[in-house]
CSV table of C-alpha atoms in Angstrom, one decimal:
chain,number,residue,atom,x,y,z
A,1,ALA,CA,0.0,0.0,0.0
A,2,GLY,CA,2.8,2.4,0.8
A,3,LEU,CA,4.2,2.0,-2.7
A,4,ASN,CA,0.9,2.9,-4.3
A,5,VAL,CA,0.2,-0.6,-5.4
A,6,PRO,CA,-3.4,-1.6,-5.2
A,7,THR,CA,-3.9,-3.7,-2.1
A,8,ILE,CA,-6.6,-6.0,-0.8
A,9,ALA,CA,-6.4,-5.7,3.0
A,10,LEU,CA,-8.1,-8.3,5.3
A,11,PHE,CA,-9.1,-7.3,8.8
A,12,GLY,CA,-10.4,-9.9,11.3
A,13,PRO,CA,-10.4,-8.7,14.9
A,14,THR,CA,-8.6,-5.4,14.2
A,15,ALA,CA,-10.3,-2.2,13.3
A,16,SER,CA,-10.0,-1.4,9.6
A,17,SER,CA,-11.2,2.2,10.3
A,18,ARG,CA,-7.9,2.6,12.1
A,19,TRP,CA,-5.4,0.5,10.2
A,20,ALA,CA,-6.6,0.3,6.6
A,21,PRO,CA,-4.4,1.6,3.7
A,22,ILE,CA,-5.4,5.1,2.5
A,23,GLY,CA,-6.4,5.6,-1.1
A,24,ASP,CA,-9.1,4.6,-3.6
A,25,GLN,CA,-6.9,2.0,-5.2
A,26,HIS,CA,-7.1,-0.2,-2.1
A,27,THR,CA,-9.9,-2.5,-1.0
A,28,VAL,CA,-10.6,-3.4,2.6
A,29,ILE,CA,-12.4,-6.6,3.7
A,30,GLN,CA,-13.6,-6.5,7.3
A,31,ALA,CA,-14.8,-9.5,9.2
A,32,PRO,CA,-18.6,-9.4,9.8
A,33,LYS,CA,-20.0,-7.5,12.7
A,34,LEU,CA,-20.5,-10.8,14.5
A,35,CYS,CA,-16.9,-10.8,15.4
A,36,PRO,CA,-16.8,-10.5,19.2
A,37,CYS,CA,-13.6,-8.6,19.3
A,38,THR,CA,-15.2,-5.2,18.3
A,39,GLY,CA,-11.9,-4.1,16.7
A,40,HIS,CA,-9.7,-4.6,19.7
A,41,THR,CA,-7.4,-7.6,19.5
A,42,HIS,CA,-6.5,-7.3,23.2
A,43,VAL,CA,-10.0,-8.3,24.2
A,44,CYS,CA,-10.4,-11.0,21.6
A,45,LEU,CA,-10.5,-14.5,22.8
A,46,GLU,CA,-11.2,-16.0,19.4
A,47,LYS,CA,-8.9,-14.2,17.0
A,48,ASN,CA,-9.0,-16.9,14.3
A,49,ARG,CA,-12.8,-16.9,14.3
A,50,CYS,CA,-12.9,-13.3,13.0
A,51,ILE,CA,-10.4,-13.7,10.2
A,52,ASP,CA,-11.7,-17.1,9.3
A,53,SER,CA,-15.1,-15.7,8.7
A,54,ILE,CA,-13.7,-14.0,5.6
A,55,SER,CA,-14.1,-16.6,2.9
A,56,VAL,CA,-11.6,-17.4,0.2
A,57,ASP,CA,-14.3,-17.2,-2.4
A,58,HIS,CA,-15.2,-13.7,-1.3
A,59,VAL,CA,-11.6,-12.5,-1.6
A,60,PHE,CA,-11.0,-14.3,-4.9
A,61,GLY,CA,-14.2,-12.7,-6.3
A,62,ILE,CA,-12.8,-9.3,-5.4
A,63,VAL,CA,-9.5,-10.1,-7.0
A,64,GLN,CA,-11.2,-11.2,-10.2
A,65,GLU,CA,-13.4,-8.1,-10.2
A,66,GLN,CA,-10.4,-5.8,-9.8
A,67,ASN,CA,-8.5,-7.6,-12.6
A,68,LYS,CA,-11.3,-7.1,-15.1
A,69,THR,CA,-10.3,-3.5,-15.8
A,70,PRO,CA,-6.9,-1.8,-15.6
A,71,PRO,CA,-6.4,0.4,-12.6
A,72,ALA,CA,-7.3,4.0,-13.1
A,73,PRO,CA,-6.0,6.7,-10.7
A,74,HIS,CA,-8.6,8.0,-8.3
A,75,THR,CA,-11.7,6.3,-9.6
A,76,HIS,CA,-14.6,5.3,-7.4
A,77,SER,CA,-13.6,3.8,-4.1
A,78,ASN,CA,-13.9,0.1,-3.4
A,79,TRP,CA,-13.0,0.9,0.1
A,80,MET,CA,-15.2,-1.2,2.3
A,81,HIS,CA,-16.6,-4.7,1.7
A,82,SER,CA,-18.1,-6.9,4.3
A,83,ALA,CA,-17.5,-10.6,4.3
């Protein structure tokens, strides 16, 4: 993300609102709201449950979607997807 390369960032128990890469070329996938950690890893007792709730098929679908068209600078934002 820091090199301006389009990134798909996965967030399980951590808060994407705090740690997500900045810019329209990046896509963030956040674990569903059912994750009991509420964005705070220090209170999470089931860290893998949150990240595991993001399916491979969901991520792969986003990769395929992004590869359909060449990246254009500052187009519409794909910023937030929920798993």
